[in-house]
PDB file of C-alpha atoms and ligand atoms in Angstrom:
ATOM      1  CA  UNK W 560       9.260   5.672 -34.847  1.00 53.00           C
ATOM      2  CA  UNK W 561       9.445   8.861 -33.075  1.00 59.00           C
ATOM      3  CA  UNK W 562       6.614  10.536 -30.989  1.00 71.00           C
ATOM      4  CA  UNK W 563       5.397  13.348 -32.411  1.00 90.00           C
ATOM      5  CA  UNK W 564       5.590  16.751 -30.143  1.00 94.00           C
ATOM      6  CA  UNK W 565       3.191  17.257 -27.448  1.00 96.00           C
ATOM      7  CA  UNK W 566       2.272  20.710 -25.883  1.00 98.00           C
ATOM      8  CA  UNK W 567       2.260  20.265 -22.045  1.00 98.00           C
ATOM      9  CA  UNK W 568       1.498  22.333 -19.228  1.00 98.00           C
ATOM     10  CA  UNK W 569       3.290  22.148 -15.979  1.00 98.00           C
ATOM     11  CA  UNK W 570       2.527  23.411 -12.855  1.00 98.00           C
ATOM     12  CA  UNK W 571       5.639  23.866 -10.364  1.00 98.00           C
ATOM     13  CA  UNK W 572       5.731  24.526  -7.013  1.00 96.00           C
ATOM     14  CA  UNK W 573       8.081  24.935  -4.139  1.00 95.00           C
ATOM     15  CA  UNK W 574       7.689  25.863  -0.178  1.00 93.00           C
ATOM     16  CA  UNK W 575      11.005  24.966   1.368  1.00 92.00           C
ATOM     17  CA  UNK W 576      14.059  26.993   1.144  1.00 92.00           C
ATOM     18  CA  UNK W 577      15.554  29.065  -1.559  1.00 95.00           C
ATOM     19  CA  UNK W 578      11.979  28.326  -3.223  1.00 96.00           C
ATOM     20  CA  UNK W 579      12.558  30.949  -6.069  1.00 97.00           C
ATOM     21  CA  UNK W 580      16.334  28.997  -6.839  1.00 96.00           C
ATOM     22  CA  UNK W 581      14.129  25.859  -6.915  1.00 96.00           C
ATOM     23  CA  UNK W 582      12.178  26.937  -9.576  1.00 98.00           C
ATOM     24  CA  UNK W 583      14.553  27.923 -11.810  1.00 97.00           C
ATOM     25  CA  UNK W 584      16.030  24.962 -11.126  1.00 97.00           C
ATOM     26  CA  UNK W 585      13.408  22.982 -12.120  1.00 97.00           C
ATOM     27  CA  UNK W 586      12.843  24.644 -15.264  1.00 98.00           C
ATOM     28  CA  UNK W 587      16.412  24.392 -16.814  1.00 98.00           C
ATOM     29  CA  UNK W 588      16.127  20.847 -15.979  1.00 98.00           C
ATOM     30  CA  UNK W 589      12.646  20.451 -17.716  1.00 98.00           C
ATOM     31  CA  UNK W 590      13.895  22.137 -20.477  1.00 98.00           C
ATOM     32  CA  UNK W 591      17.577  20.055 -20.222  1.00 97.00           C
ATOM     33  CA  UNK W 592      15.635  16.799 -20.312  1.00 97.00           C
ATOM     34  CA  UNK W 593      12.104  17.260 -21.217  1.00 98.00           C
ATOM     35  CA  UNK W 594      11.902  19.258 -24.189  1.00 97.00           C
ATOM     36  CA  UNK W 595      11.660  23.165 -25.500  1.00 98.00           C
ATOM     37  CA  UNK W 596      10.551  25.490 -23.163  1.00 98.00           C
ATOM     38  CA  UNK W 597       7.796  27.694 -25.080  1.00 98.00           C
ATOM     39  CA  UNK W 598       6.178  29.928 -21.981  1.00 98.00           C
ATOM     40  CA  UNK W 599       6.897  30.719 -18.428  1.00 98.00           C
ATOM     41  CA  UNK W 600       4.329  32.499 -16.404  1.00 98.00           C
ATOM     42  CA  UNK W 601       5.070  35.124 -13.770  1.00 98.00           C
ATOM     43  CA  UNK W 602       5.477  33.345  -9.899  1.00 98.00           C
ATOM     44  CA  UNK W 603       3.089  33.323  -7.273  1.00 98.00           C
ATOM     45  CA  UNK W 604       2.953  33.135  -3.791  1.00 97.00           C
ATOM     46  CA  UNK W 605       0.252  31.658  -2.162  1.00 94.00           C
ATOM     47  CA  UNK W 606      -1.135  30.267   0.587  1.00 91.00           C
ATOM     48  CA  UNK W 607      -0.967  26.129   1.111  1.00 88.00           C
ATOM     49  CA  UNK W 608      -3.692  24.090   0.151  1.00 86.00           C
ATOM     50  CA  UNK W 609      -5.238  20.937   1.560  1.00 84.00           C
ATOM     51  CA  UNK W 610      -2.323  20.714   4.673  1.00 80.00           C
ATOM     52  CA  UNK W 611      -3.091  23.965   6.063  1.00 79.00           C
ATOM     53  CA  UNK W 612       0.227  24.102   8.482  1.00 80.00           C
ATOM     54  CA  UNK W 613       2.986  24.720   6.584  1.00 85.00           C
ATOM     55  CA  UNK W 614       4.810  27.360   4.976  1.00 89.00           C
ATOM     56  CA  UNK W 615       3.733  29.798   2.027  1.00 93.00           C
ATOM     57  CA  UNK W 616       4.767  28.456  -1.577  1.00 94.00           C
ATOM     58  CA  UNK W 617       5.836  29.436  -4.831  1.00 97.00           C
ATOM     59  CA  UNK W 618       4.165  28.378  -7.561  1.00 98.00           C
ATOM     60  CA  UNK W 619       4.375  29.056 -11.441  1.00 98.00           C
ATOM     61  CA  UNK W 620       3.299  27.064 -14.420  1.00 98.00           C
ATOM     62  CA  UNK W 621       5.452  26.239 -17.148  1.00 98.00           C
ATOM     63  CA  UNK W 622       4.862  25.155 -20.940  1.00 98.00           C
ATOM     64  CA  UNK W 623       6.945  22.753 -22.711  1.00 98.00           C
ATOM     65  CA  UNK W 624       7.063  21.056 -26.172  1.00 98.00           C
ATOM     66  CA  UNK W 625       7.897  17.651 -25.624  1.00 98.00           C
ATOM     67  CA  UNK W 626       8.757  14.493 -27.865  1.00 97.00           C
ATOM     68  CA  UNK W 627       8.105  12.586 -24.494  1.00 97.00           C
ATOM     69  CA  UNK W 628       5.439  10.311 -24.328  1.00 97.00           C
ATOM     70  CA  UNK W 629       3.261  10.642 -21.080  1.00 98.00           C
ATOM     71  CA  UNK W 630       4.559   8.189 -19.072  1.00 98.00           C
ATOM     72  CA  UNK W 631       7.903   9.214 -19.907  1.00 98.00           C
ATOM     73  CA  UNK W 632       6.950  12.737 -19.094  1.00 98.00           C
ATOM     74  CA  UNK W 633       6.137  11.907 -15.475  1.00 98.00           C
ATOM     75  CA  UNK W 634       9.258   9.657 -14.985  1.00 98.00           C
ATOM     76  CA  UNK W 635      11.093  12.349 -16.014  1.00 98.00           C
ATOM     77  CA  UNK W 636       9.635  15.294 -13.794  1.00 97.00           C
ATOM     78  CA  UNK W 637       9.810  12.714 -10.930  1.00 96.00           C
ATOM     79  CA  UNK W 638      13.377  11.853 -11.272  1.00 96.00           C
ATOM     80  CA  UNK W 639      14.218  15.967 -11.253  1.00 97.00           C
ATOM     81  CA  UNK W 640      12.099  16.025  -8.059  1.00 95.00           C
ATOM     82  CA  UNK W 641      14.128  13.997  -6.560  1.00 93.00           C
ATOM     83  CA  UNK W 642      17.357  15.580  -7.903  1.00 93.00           C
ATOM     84  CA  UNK W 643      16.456  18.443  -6.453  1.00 94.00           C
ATOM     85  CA  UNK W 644      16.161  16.865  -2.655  1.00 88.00           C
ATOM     86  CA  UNK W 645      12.292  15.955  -2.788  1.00 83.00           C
ATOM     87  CA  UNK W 646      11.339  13.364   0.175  1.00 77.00           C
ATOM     88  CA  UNK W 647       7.969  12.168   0.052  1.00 74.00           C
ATOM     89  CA  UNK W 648       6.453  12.217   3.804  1.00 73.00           C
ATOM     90  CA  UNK W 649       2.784  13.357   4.249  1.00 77.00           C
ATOM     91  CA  UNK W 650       0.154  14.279   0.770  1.00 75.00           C
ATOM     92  CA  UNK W 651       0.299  17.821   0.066  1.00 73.00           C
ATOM     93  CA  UNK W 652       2.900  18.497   2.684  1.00 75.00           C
ATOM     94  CA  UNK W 653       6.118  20.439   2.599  1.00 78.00           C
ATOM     95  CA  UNK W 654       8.127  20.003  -0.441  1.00 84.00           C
ATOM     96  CA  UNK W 655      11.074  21.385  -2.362  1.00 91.00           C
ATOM     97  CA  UNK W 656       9.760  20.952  -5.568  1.00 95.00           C
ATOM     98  CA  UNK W 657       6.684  19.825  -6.813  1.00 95.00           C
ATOM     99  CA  UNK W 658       6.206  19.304 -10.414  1.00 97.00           C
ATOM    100  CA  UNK W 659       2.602  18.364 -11.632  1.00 98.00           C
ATOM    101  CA  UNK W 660       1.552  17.442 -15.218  1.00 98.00           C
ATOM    102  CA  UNK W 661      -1.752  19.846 -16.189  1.00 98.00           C
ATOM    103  CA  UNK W 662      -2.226  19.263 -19.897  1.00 98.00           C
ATOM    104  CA  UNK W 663      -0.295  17.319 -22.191  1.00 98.00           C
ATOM    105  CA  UNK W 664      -1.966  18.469 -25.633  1.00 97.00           C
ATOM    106  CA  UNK W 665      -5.740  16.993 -25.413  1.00 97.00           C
ATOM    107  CA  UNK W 666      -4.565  13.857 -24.411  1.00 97.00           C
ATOM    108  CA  UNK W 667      -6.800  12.138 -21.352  1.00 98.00           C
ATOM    109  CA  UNK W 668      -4.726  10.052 -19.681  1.00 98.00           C
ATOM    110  CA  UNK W 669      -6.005   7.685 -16.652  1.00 97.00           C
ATOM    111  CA  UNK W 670      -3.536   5.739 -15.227  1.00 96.00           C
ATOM    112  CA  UNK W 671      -2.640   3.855 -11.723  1.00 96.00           C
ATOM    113  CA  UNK W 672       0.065   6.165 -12.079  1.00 97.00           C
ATOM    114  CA  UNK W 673      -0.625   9.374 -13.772  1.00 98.00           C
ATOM    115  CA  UNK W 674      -4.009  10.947 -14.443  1.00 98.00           C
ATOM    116  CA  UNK W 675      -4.540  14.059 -17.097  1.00 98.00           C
ATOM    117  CA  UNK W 676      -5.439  16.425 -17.351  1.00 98.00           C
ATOM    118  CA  UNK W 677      -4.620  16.671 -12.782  1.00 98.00           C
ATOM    119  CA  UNK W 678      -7.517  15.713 -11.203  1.00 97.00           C
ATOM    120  CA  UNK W 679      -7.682  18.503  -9.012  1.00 97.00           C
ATOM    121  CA  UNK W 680      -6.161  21.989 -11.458  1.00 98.00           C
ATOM    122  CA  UNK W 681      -9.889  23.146 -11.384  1.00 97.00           C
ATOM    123  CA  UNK W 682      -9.888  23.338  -7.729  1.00 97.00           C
ATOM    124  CA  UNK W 683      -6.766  25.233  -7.174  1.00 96.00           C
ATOM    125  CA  UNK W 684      -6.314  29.138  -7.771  1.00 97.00           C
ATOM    126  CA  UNK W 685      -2.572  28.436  -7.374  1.00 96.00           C
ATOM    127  CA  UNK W 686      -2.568  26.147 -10.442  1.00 98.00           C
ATOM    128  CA  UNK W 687      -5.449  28.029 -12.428  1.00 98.00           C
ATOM    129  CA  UNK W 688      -3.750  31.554 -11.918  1.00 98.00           C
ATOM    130  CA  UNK W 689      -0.151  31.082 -13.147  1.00 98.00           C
ATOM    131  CA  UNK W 690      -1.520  28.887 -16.219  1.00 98.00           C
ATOM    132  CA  UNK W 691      -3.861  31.314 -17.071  1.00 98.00           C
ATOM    133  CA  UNK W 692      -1.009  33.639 -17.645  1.00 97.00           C
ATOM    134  CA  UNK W 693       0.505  31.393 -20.429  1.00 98.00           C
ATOM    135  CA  UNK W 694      -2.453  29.745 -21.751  1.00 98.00           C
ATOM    136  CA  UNK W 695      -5.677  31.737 -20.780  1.00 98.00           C
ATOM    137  CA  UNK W 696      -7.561  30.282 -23.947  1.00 98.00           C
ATOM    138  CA  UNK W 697      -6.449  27.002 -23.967  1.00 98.00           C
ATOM    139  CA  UNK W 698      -9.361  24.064 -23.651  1.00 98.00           C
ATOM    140  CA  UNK W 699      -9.342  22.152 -20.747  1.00 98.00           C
ATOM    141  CA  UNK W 700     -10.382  18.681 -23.094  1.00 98.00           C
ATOM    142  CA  UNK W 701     -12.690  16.769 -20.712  1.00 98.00           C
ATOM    143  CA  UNK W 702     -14.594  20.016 -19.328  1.00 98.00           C
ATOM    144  CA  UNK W 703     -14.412  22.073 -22.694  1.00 98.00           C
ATOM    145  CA  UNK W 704     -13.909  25.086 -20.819  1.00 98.00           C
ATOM    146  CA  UNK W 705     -10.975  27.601 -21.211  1.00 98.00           C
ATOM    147  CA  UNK W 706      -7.994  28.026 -18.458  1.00 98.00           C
ATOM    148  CA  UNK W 707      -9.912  31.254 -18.036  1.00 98.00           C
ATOM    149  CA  UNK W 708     -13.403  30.140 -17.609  1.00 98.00           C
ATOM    150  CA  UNK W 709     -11.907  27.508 -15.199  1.00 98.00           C
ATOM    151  CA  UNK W 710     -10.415  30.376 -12.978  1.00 97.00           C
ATOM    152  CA  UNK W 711     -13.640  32.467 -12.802  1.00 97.00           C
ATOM    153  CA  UNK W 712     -15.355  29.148 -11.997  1.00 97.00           C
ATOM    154  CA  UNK W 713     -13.022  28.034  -9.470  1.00 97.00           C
ATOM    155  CA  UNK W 714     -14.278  27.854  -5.453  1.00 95.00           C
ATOM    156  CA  UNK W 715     -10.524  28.315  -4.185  1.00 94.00           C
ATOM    157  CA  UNK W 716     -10.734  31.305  -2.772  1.00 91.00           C
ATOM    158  CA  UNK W 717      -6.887  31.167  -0.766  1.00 91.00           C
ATOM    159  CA  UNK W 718      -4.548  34.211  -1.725  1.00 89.00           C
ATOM    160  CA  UNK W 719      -2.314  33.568  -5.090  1.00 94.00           C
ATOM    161  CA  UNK W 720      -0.067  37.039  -5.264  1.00 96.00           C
ATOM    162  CA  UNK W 721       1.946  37.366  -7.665  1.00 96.00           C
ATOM    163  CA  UNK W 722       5.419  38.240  -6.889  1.00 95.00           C
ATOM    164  CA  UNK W 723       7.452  38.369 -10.413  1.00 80.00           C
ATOM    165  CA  UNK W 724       6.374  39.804 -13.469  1.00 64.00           C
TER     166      UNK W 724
HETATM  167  P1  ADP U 917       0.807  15.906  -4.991  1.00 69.50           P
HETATM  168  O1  ADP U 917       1.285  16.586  -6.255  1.00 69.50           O
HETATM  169  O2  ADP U 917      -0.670  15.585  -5.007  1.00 69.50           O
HETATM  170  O3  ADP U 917       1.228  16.610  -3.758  1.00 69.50           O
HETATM  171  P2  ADP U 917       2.963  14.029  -5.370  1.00 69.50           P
HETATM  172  O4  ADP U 917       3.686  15.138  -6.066  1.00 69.50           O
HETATM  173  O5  ADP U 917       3.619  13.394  -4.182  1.00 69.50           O
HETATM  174  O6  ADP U 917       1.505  14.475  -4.944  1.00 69.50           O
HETATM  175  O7  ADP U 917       2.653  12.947  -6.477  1.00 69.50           O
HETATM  176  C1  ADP U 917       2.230  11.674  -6.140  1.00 69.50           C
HETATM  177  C2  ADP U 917       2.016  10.871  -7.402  1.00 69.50           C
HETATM  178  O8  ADP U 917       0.995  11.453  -8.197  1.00 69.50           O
HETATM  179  C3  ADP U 917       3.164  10.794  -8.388  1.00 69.50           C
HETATM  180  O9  ADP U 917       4.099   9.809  -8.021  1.00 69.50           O
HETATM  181  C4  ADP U 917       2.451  10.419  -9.694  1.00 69.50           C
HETATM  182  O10 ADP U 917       2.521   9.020  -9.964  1.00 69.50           O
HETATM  183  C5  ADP U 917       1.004  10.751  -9.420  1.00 69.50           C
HETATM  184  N1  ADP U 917       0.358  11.558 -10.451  1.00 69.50           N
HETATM  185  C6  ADP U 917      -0.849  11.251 -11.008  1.00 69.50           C
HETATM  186  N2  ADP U 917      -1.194  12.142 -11.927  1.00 69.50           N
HETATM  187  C7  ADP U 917      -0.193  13.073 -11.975  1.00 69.50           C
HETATM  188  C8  ADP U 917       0.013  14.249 -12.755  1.00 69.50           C
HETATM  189  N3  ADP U 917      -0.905  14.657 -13.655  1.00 69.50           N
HETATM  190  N4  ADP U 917       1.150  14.943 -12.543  1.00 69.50           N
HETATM  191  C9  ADP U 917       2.055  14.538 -11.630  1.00 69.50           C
HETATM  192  N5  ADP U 917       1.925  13.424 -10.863  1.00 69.50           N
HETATM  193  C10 ADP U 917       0.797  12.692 -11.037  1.00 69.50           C
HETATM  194 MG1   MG U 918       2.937  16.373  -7.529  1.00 69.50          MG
END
């Protein structure tokens, strides 16, 4: 039986090297091996969050329809992390891509391994801003508020400039 298609929301990020080429890397591949890529919001740059000492990022948020199911989602956007020269050292330190799972339709997931919708995309402007570009009415399903209620809610108060229509 086949899965039936998902809306998902992605957020991407990148703060090491040719971040913009990272990007787009990352979303051909998404849309190479994840599904159809529906929306791509403008990219960001903005300051880090949680490490403090490390360089600026790039971040964007992407939206996808996918057949995958969730757990096959997140294999998927961890196995073009590494592809494109990810190494895991310290938690929210310098990477060259970073791929997180927002939204996958309403679906609450709450896994050892994957939790959605992320934990923390009400706490980040980085993550709020981009989506809100794509998907500024779209219900967040366990806090039944939208992407843009989230962002005028949100405490994070670092810089997110955008930098590409
Ligand atoms: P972070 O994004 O917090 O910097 P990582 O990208 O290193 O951390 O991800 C660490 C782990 O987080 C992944 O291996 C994955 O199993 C887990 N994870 C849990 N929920 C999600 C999600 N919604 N999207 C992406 N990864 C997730
Ligand atoms: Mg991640």
């Amino acid at each position: 039986m086949h899965n039936k298609v998902n809306h998902v929301y992605l957020s991407l990020g990148s703060n090491i090297g040719n971040r913009a080429s990272f990007l787009n890397q990352a979303v051909r591949l998404l849309s190479q091996n994840c599904g159809t890529l529906m929306a791509q919001s403008a990219i960001y740059e903005t300051a880090p969050w949680g490490l403090l000492a490390q360089d600026d990022f790039l971040n964007m948020a992407v939206a996808l329809d996918t057949a995958l199911l969730p757990n096959e989602l997140l294999a998927a956007v961890l196995q073009i992390e590494t592809s494109l020269g990810r190494v895991r050292t310290e938690q929210w330190g310098p990477r060259t891509i970073d791929i997180d799972i927002l939204l996958y339709g309403t679906v609450v997931v709450a896994d050892k391994s994957l939790t959605v919708p992320h934990p923390l995309m009400h706490e980040r402007r980085f993550t709020l801003q981009p989506l809100a570009d794509i998907a500024p009415n779209v219900l967040h399903p366990l806090f039944k508020k939208t992407v843009t209620e989230l962002l005028l809610l949100c405490p994070d108060t670092a810089a997110v400039s955008k930098v590409t229509a």
